[in-house]
Coordinates of C-alpha atoms in Angstrom, one line a residue:
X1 CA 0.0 0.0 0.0
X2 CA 0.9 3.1 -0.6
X3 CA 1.8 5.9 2.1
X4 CA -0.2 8.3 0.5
X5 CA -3.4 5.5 0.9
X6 CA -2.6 5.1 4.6
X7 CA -2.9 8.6 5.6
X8 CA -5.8 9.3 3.6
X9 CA -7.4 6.7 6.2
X10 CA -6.6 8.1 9.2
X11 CA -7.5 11.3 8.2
X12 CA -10.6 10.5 6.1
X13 CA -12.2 7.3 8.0
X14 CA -11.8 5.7 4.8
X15 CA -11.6 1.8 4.7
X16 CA -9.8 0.6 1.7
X17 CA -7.2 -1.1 3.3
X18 CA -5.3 -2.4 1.0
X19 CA -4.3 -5.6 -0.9
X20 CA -4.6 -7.7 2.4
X21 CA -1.2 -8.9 2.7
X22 CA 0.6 -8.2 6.1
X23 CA 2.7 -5.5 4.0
X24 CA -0.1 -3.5 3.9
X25 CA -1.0 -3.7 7.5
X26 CA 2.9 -2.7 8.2
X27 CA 2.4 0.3 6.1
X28 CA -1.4 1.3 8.4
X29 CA 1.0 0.7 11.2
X30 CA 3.8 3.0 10.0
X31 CA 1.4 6.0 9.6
X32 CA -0.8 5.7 12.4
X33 CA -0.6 8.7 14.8
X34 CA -1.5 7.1 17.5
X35 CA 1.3 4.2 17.2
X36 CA 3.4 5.6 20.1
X37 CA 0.5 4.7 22.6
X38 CA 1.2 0.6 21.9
X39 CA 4.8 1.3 23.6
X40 CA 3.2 2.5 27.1
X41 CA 1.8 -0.8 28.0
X42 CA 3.4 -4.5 28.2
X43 CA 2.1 -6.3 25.8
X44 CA 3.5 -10.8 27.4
X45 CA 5.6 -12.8 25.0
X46 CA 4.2 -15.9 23.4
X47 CA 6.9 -17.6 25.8
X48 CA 6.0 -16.1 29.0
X49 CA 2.3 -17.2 28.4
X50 CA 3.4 -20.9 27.3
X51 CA 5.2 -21.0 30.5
X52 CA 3.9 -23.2 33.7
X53 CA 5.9 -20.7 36.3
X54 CA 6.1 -16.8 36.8
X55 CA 9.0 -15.5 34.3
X56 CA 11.1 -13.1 36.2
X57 CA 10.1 -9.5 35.3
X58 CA 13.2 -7.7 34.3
X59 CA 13.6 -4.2 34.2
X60 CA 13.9 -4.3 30.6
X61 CA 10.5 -5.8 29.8
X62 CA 9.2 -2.7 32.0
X63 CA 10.8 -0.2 29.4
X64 CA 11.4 -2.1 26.1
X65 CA 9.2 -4.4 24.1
X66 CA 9.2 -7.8 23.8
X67 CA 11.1 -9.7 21.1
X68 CA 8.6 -11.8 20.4
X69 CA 4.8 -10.3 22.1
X70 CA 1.6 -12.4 21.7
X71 CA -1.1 -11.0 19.5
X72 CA -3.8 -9.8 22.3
X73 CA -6.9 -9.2 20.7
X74 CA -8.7 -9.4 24.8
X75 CA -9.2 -5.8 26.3
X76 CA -12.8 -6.3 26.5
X77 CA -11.9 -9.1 29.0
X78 CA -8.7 -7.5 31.0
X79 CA -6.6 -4.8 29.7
X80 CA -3.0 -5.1 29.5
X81 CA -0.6 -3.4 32.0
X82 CA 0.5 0.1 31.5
X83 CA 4.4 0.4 32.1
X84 CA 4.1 3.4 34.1
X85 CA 2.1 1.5 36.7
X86 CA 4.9 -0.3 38.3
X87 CA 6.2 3.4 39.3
X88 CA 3.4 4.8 40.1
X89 CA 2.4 2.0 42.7
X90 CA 5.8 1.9 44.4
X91 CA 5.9 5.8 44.7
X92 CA 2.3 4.9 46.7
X93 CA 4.0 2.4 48.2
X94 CA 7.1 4.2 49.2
X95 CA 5.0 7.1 50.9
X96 CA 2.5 4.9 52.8
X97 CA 6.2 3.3 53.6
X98 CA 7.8 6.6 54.8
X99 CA 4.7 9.1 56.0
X100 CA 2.8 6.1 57.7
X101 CA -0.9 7.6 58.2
X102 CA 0.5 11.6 57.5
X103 CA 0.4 10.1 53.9
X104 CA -3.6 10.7 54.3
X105 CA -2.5 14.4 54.4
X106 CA 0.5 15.9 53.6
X107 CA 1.1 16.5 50.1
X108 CA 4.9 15.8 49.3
X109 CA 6.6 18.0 47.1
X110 CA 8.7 15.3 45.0
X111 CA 5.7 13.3 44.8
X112 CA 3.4 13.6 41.5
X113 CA 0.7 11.7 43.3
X114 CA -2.2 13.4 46.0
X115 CA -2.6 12.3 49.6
X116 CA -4.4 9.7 50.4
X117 CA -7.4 11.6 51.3
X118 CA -7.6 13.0 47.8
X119 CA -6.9 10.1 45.6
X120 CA -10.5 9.4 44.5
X121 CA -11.5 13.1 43.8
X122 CA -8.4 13.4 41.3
X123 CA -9.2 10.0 40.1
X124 CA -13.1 11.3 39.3
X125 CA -12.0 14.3 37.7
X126 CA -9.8 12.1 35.1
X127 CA -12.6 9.8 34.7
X128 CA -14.9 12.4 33.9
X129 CA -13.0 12.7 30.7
X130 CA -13.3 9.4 29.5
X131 CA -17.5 9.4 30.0
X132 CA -18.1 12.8 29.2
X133 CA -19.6 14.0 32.4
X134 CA -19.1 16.8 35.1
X135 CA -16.3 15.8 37.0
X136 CA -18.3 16.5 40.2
X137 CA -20.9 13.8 38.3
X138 CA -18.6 10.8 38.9
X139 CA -16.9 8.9 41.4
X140 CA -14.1 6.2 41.9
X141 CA -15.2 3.9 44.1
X142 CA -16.2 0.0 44.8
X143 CA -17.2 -2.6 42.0
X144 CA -19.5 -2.6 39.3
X145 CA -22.1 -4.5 40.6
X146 CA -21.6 -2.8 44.6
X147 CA -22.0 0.4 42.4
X148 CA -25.0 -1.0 41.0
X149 CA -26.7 -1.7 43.5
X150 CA -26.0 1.3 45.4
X151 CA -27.6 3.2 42.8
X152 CA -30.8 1.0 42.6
X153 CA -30.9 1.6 46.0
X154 CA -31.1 4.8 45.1
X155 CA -33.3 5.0 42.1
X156 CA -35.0 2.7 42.1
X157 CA -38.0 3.4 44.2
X158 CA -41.0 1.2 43.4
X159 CA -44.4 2.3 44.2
X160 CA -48.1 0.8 43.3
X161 CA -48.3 2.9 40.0
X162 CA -44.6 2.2 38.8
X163 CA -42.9 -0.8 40.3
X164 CA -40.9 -2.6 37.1
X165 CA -37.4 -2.8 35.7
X166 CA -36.8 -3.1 32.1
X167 CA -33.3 -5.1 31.4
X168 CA -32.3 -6.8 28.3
X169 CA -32.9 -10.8 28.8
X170 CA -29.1 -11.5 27.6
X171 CA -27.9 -9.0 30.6
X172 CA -24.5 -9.8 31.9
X173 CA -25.8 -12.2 34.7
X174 CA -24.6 -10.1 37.3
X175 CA -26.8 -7.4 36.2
X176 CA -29.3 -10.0 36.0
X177 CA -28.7 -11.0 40.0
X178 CA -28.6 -7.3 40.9
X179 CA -32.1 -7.2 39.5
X180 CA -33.8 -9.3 40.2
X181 CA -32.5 -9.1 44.3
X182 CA -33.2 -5.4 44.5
X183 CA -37.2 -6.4 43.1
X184 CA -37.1 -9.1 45.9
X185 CA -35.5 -6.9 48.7
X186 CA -38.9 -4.6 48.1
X187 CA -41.0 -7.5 48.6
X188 CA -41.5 -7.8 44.5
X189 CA -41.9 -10.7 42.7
X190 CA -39.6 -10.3 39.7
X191 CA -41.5 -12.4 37.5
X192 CA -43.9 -9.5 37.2
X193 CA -41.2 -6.7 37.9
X194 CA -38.9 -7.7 36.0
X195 CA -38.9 -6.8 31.8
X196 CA -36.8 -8.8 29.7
X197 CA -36.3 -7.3 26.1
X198 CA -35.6 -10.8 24.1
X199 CA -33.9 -10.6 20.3
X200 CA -36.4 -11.5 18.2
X201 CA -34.5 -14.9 16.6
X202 CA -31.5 -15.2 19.0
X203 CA -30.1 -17.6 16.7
X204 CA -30.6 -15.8 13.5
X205 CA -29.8 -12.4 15.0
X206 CA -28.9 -12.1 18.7
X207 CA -28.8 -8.2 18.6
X208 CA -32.1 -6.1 19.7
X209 CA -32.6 -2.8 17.5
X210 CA -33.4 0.4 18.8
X211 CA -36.6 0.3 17.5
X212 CA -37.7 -3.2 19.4
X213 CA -36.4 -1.3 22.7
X214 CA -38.3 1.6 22.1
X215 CA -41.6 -0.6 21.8
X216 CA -41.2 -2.5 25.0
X217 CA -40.4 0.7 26.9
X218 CA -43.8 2.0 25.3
X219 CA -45.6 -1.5 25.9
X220 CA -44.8 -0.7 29.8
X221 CA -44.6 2.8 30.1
X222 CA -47.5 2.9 32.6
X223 CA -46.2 0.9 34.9
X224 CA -42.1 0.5 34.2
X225 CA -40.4 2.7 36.9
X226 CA -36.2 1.9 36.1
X227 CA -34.7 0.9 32.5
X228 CA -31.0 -0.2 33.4
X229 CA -29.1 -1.7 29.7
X230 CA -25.8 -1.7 28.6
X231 CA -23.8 0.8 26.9
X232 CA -22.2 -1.9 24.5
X233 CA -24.0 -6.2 25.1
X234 CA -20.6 -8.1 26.4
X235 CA -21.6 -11.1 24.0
X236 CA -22.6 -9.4 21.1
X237 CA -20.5 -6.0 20.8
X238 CA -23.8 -4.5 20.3
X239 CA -23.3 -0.3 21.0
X240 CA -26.8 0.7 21.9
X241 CA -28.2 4.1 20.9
X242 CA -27.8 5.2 24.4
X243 CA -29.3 9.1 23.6
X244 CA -32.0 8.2 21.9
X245 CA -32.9 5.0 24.3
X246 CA -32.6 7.7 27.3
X247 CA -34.3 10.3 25.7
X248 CA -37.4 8.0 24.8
X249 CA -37.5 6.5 28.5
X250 CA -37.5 9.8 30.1
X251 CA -40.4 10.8 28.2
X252 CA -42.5 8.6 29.3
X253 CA -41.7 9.0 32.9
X254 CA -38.7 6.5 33.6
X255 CA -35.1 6.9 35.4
X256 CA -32.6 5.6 32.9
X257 CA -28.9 3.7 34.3
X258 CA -26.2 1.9 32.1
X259 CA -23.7 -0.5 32.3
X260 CA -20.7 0.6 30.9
X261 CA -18.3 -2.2 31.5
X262 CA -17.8 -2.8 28.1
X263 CA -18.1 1.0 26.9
X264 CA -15.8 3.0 29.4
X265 CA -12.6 3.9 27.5
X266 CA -14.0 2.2 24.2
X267 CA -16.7 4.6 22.5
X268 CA -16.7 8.0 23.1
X269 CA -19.7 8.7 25.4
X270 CA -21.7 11.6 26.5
X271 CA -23.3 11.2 29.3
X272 CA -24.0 14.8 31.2
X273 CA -25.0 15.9 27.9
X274 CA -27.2 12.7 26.8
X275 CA -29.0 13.2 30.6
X276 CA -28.5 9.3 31.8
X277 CA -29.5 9.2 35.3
X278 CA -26.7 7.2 36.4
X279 CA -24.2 4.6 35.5
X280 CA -21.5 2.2 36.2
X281 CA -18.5 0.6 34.9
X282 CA -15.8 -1.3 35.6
X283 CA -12.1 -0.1 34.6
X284 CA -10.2 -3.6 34.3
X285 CA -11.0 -4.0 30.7
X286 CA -10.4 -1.3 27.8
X287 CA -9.7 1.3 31.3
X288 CA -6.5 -1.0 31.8
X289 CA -6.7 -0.6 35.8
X290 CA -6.0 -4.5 36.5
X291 CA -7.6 -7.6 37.6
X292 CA -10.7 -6.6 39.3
X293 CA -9.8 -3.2 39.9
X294 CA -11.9 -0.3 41.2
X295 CA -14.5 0.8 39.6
X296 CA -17.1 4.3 38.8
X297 CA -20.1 5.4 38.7
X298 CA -22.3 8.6 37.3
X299 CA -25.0 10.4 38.7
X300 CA -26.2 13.3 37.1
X301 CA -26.1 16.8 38.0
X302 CA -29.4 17.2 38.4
X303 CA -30.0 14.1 41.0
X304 CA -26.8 14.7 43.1
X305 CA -28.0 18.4 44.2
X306 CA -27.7 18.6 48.2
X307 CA -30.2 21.3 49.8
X308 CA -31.0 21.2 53.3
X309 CA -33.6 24.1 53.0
X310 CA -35.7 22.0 51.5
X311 CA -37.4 19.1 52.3
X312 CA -35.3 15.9 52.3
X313 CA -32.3 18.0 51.2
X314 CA -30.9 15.0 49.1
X315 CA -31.9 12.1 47.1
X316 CA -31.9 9.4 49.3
X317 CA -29.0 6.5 49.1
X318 CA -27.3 4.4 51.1
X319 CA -24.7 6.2 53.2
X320 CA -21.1 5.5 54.4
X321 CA -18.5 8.0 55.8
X322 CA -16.6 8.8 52.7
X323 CA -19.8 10.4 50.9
X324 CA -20.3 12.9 53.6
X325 CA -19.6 16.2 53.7
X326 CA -15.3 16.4 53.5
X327 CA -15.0 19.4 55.4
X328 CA -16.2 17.3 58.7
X329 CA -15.6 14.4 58.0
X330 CA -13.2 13.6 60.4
X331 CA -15.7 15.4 63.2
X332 CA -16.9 12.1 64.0
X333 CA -20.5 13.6 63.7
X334 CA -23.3 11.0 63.6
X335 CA -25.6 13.0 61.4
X336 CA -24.9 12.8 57.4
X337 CA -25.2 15.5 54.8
X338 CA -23.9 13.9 51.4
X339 CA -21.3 16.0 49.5
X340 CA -23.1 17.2 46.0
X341 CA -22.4 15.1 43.2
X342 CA -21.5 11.5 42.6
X343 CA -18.8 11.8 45.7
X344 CA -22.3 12.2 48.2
X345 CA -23.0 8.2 47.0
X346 CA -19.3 6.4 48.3
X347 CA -19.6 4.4 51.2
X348 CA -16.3 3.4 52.4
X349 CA -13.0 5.0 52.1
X350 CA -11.6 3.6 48.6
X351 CA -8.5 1.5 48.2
X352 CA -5.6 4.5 47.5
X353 CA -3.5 1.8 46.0
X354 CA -6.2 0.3 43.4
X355 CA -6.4 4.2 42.5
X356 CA -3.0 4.8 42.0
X357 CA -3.2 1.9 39.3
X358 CA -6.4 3.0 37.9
X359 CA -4.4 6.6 37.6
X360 CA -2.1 5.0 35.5
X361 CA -3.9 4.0 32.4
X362 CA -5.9 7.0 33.1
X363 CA -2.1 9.0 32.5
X364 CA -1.8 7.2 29.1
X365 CA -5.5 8.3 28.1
X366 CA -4.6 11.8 28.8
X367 CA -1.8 11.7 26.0
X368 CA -4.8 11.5 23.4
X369 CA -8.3 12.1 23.2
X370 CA -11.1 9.4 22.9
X371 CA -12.0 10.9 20.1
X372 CA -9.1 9.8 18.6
X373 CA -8.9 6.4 20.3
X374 CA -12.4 6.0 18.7
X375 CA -10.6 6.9 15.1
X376 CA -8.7 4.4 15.2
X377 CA -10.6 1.6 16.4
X378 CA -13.2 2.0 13.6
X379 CA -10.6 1.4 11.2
X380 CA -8.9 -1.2 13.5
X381 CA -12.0 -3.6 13.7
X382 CA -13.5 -2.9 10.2
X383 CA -10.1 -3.8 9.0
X384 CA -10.5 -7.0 11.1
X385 CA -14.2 -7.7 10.3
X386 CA -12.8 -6.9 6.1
X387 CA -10.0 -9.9 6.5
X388 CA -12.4 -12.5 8.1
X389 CA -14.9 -11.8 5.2
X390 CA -12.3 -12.5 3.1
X391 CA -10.8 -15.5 4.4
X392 CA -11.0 -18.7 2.7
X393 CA -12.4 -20.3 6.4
X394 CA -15.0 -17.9 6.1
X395 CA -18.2 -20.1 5.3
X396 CA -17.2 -21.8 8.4
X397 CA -18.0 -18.9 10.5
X398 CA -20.3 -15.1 11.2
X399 CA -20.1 -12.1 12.4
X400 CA -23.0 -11.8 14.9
X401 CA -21.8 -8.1 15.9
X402 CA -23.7 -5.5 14.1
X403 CA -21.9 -4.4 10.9
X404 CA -22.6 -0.9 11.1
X405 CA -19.7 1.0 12.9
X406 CA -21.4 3.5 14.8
X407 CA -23.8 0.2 16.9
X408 CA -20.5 -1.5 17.8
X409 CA -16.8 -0.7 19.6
X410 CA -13.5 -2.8 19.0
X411 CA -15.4 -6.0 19.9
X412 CA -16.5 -8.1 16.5
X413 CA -18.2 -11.4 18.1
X414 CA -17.8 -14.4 15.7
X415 CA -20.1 -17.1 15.9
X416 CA -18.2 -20.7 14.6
X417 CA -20.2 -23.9 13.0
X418 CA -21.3 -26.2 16.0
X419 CA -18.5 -28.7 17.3
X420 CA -15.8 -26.0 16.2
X421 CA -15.2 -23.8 19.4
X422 CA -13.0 -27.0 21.2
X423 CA -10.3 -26.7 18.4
X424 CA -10.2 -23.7 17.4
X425 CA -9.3 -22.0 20.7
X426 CA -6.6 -24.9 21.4
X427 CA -4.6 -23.5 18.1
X428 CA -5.0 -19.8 19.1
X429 CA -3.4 -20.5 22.2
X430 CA -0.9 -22.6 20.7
X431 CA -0.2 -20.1 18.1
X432 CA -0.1 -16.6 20.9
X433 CA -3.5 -15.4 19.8
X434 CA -5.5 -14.5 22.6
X435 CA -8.7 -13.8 22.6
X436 CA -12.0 -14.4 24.7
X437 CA -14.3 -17.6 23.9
X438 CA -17.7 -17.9 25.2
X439 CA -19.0 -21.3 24.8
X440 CA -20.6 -22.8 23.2
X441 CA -19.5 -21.1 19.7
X442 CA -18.3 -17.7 20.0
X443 CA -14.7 -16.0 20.1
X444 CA -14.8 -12.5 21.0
X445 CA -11.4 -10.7 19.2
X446 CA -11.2 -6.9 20.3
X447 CA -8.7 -4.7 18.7
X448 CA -8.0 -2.0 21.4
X449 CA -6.4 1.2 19.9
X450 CA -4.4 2.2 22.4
X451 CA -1.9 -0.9 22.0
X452 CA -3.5 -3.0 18.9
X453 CA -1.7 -2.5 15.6
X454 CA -3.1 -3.2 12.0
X455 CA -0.6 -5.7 12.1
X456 CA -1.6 -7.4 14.7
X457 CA -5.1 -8.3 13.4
X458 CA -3.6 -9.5 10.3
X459 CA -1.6 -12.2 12.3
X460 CA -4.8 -12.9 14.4
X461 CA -7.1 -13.3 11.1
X462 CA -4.1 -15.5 9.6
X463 CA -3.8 -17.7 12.8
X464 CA -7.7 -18.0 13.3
X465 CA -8.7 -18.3 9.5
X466 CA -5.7 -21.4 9.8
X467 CA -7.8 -22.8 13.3
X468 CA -11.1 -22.8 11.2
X469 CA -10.1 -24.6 8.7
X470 CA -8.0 -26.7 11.3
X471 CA -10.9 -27.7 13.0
X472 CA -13.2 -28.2 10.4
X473 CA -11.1 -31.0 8.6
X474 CA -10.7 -32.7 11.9
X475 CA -14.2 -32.6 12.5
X476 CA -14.3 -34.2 9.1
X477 CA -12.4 -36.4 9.8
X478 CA -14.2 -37.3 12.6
X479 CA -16.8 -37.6 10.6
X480 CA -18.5 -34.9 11.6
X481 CA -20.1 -31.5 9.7
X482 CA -17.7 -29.1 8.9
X483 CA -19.9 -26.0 7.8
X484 CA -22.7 -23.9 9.6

């Protein structure tokens, strides 16, 4: 490909990629502005994961690449590790080390990092960024599903004329237990409270369109009193149309909420501006904060106002210490009064060391835009769903993700021919390809832009189209069916 075609691309959104060979995908690679970003996070070597024992972690792998790196197409799972973290945690470490609890307070002047006491607030405001809210609209705090709870708590406040909850029926389970618990902790039974929106033909199409949502929000619009989807389905890549879906649902008298596990630090997202009630997400996938790190959540403005004139004063929630008022905190005072904003809904103080690693991924967003990250990644997974189209193992599989770009993120979800999944997985991890499977016949391959290259989804198309085809003449052999 020429280098004239490949900057046409990034600057136009333009998908003709090229001949298909891996030269072209070098030649994306070598003009993609954003290329520097893959070099701020450790991407393992195809050795280290083959290996039964922890490798030793040099100080080189924390500053150079690796000879030979796997091709990690599984953000939406767990992000890799940013190489800034290591630092960041042992400065955290070295001052809880050194200050002992005056680390709460004292702000060190060598030390890039806040006091403890202050490490969420920073944390919130760099989030903000990310989801497009307020900064004073979001906190760092808990998990996803804690965080989902304590906003149903909040919001959702069943009476006799309103008392259901609309969810998609293919809801992350955990969703689904959150549910169905909080309809049961009001005395509820959830198989009149709870709404699931069903795909029409789950096998055909597993995706639900806007339009479908829109009716069932309509169908119970007398008597629905929370809708609560995600930003982006984790099985199907589906990217709902979360303004229009929230606009619709408010105007007909329901509180909107959102997932964002698999949306946070993926699409770009609006969410003071779109008027969501609240949300959640987790930040261990494409927010790169580690193994079940901490997570966030979003109230809006206009729900986290604190006035004591009036009657009430506040939304009501369930309280802790750390969402009360900061300037007495420390008072000991039994009575509350939330701060304003999403900081008013913490509970407990959070973890200042699963911040300080959450504040280092959020340290390589700040070095772009997600505007620009979302640039990228249209052309990163159109190039990836334009290889597996072309493949020769191709009748052996589907896309099930929406081909439209602007209803998915980095996540395409490929369906396999029954009896396939077994194989095919084996090679990938064989071959260094990793990727997320969800049984019984689905690998989920997500091209994240901050660290994917063009390159790298070449390889993984190459390695998977090989696995297909693989699998499929076993299973002839076998004497099974090979196609769909």
């Amino acid at each position: 490909m020429r280098s004239s075609e490949s900057r046409n691309i990034f600057r136009e959104g333009e998908h003709d990629f090229g001949d298909g060979t891996r030269e072209a995908a070098l030649a994306l690679d070598a003009e993609d502005p954003l290329r520097q970003l893959r070099e701020e996070f450790i991407i393992p070597s195809k050795k280290a994961l083959e290996s039964s024992k922890l490798p030793p972690v040099s100080e080189s792998l924390r500053t150079e690449s690796s000879s030979d790196p796997c091709i990690y197409l599984c953000g939406n799972s767990l992000g890799l590790q940013p190489r800034v973290l290591l630092h960041n945690v042992q400065i955290h470490l070295d001052t809880w080390a050194t200050k002992g609890v005056y680390g709460h307070f004292t702000q060190l002047d060598d030390s890039p990092q806040p006091p403890f006491l202050h490490v969420d607030a920073v944390a919130a405001e760099q989030m903000s960024h990310v989801v497009g809210a307020l900064p004073g609209e979001v906190a760092v705090m808990e998990t996803l599903t804690a965080n989902l709870h304590l906003l149903m708590a909040s919001f959702y406040r069943p009476d006799a004329r309103r008392w259901k909850i609309i969810l998609e029926g293919k809801a992350f389970p955990s969703d689904h237990y959150a549910v169905e618990s909080q309809i049961r902790h009001h005395g509820l039974d959830p198989k009149d409270a709870m709404v699931l929106i069903e795909p029409a033909d789950v096998e055909a199409d597993p995706t639900l369109s806007t339009s479908q949502i829109l009716a069932v929000i309509d169908e119970h619009a007398t008597s629905a009193a929370l809708l609560l989807l995600p930003g982006i389905q984790y099985y199907t890549g589906q990217y709902f149309d979360i303004p229009a879906i929230t606009a619709h649902a408010h105007s007909k008298g329901l509180l909107v909420g959102w997932d964002l596990a698999h949306a946070a630090g993926n699409v770009p997202l609006g969410l003071h501006e779109w008027e969501v009630d609240f949300a959640a997400w987790c930040t261990y996938k494409y927010l790169n904060a580690g193994p079940g790190a901490i997570a966030a959540l979003f109230v809006h403005e206009k729900h986290g106002t604190v006035d004591l004139a009036r009657e009430g004063g506040y939304r009501p929630r369930l309280a802790g210490w750390w969402g009360g008022d900061k300037s007495v905190r420390f008072r000991m005072e039994s009575k509350f009064t939330p701060m304003p904003g999403a900081a008013g809904y913490q509970v407990g103080n959070p973890s200042a060391l699963a911040i300080t690693a959450l504040a280092a991924s959020l340290s390589v967003f700040s070095k772009t835009s997600v505007a620009e990250l979302r640039k990228k990644s249209l052309l990163l997974t159109a190039y990836l769903a334009q290889l597996l189209a072309a493949h020769a193992a191709a009748p052996h599989y589907r896309i099930i993700t929406p081909a439209a770009p602007g209803e998915r993120g980095a996540q395409l979800s490929i369906r396999l021919a029954p009896g396939l999944l077994q194989g095919v997985a084996a090679a990938l991890r064989a071959a260094g390809a990793v990727v997320d499977e969800r049984r019984p016949d689905v690998v989920r391959a997500a091209p994240a832009p901050l660290y994917n290259s063009f390159a790298d989804v070449w390889d993984f198309v190459h390695i998977f189209g090989g696995a297909v085809s693989g699998a499929v003449d076993e299973r002839r052999g076998a004497g099974g069916e090979g196609g769909e």
